[in-house]
GROMACS .gro file of C-alpha atoms in nm:
model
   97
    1UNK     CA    1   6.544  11.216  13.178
    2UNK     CA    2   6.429  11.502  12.975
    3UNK     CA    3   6.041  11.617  12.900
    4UNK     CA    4   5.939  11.596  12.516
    5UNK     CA    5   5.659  11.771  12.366
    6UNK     CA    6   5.469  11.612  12.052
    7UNK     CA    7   5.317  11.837  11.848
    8UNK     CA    8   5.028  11.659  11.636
    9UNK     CA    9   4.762  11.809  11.435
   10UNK     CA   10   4.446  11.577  11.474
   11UNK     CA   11   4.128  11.744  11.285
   12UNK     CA   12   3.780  11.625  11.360
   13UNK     CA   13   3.898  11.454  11.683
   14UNK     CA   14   3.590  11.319  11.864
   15UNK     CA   15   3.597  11.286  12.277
   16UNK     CA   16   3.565  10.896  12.212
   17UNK     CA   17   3.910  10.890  11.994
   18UNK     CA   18   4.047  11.121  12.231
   19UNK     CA   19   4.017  10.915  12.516
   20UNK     CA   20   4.110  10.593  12.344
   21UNK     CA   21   4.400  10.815  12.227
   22UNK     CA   22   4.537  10.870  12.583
   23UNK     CA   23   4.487  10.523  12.705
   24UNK     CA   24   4.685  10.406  12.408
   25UNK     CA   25   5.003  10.619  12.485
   26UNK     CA   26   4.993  10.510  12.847
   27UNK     CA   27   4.997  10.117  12.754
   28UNK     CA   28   5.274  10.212  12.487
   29UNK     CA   29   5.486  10.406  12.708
   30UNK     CA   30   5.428  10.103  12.971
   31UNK     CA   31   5.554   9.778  12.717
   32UNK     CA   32   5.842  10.007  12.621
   33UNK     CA   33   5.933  10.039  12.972
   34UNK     CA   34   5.911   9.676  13.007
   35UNK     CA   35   6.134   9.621  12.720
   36UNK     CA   36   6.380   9.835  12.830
   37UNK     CA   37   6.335  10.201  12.718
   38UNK     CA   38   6.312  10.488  12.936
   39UNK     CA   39   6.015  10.644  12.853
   40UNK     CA   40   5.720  10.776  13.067
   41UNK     CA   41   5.376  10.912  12.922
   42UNK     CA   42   5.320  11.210  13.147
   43UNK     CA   43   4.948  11.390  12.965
   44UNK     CA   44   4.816  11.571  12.655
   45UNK     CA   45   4.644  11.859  12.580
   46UNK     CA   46   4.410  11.961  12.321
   47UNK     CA   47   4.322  12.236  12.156
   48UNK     CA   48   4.020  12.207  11.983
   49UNK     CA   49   4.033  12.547  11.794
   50UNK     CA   50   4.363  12.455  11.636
   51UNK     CA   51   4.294  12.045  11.661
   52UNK     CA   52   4.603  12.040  11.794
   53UNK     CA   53   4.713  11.788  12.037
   54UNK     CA   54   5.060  11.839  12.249
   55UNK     CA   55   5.161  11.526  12.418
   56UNK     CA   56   5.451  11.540  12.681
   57UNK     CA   57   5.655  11.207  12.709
   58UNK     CA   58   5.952  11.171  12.960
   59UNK     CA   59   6.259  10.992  12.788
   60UNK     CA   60   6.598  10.957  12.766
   61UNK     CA   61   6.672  11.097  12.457
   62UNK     CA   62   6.480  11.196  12.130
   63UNK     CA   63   6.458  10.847  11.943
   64UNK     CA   64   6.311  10.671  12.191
   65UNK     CA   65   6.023  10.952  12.183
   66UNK     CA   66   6.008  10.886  11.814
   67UNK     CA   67   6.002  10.485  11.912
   68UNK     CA   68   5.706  10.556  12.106
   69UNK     CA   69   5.525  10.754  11.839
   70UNK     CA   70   5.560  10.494  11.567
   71UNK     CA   71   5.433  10.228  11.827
   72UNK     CA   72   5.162  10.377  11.899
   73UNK     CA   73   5.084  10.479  11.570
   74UNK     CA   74   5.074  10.877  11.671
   75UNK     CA   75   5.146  11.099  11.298
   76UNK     CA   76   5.362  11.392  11.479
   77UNK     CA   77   5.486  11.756  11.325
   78UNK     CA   78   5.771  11.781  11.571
   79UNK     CA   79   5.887  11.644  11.896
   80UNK     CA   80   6.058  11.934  12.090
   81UNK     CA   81   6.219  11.950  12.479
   82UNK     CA   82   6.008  12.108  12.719
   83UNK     CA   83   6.032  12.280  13.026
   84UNK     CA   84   5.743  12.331  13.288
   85UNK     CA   85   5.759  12.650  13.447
   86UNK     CA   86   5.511  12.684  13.800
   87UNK     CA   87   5.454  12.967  14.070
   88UNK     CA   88   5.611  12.852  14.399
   89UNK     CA   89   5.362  12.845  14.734
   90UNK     CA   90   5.523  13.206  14.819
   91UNK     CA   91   5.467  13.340  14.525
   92UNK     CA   92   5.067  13.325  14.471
   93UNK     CA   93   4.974  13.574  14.678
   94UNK     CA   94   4.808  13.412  14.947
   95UNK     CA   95   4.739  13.696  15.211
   96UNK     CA   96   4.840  13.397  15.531
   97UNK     CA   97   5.208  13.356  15.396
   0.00000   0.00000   0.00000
């Protein structure tokens, strides 16, 4: 399955709606699962300076990602594949490796 970012500007987003927000996605992403789709709500971020919100959604392709917005009634600017890029144990520095 491949990671999706939604990219959704959301101005004057209080911490309540935010929250409610989240919760939403999760019980969408779970009765499209049960229906059939493959399609995970990983987490969102927000940035408040831009009022931005970037919500990453494991699917199996782009339409169910769109499926999943419209369901959960989520007004997007793009969905794009992402990739998560870490530091491995070795490579943090840690003076005991």
């Amino acid at each position: 399955m491949t990671v999706y970012l939604l990219e959704c500007y959301m101005p004057d987003s209080s911490e309540a709606e935010l929250g409610d927000l989240v919760e939403r996605l999760s019980e969408v992403a779970h009765a499209l699962s049960q229906d059939g789709l493959r399609v995970r709500y990983l987490r969102s971020t927000y940035v408040p300076e831009d009022e931005t919100f970037f919500h990453f959604v494991e699917a199996s392709r782009t339409a169910v990602v769109e499926r999943f917005a419209r369901r959960a009634e989520l007004a997007f600017d793009r969905i794009l594949e992402a990739r998560n890029a870490t530091v491995s144990p070795q490579r943090k520095g840690d003076p005991d490796e």
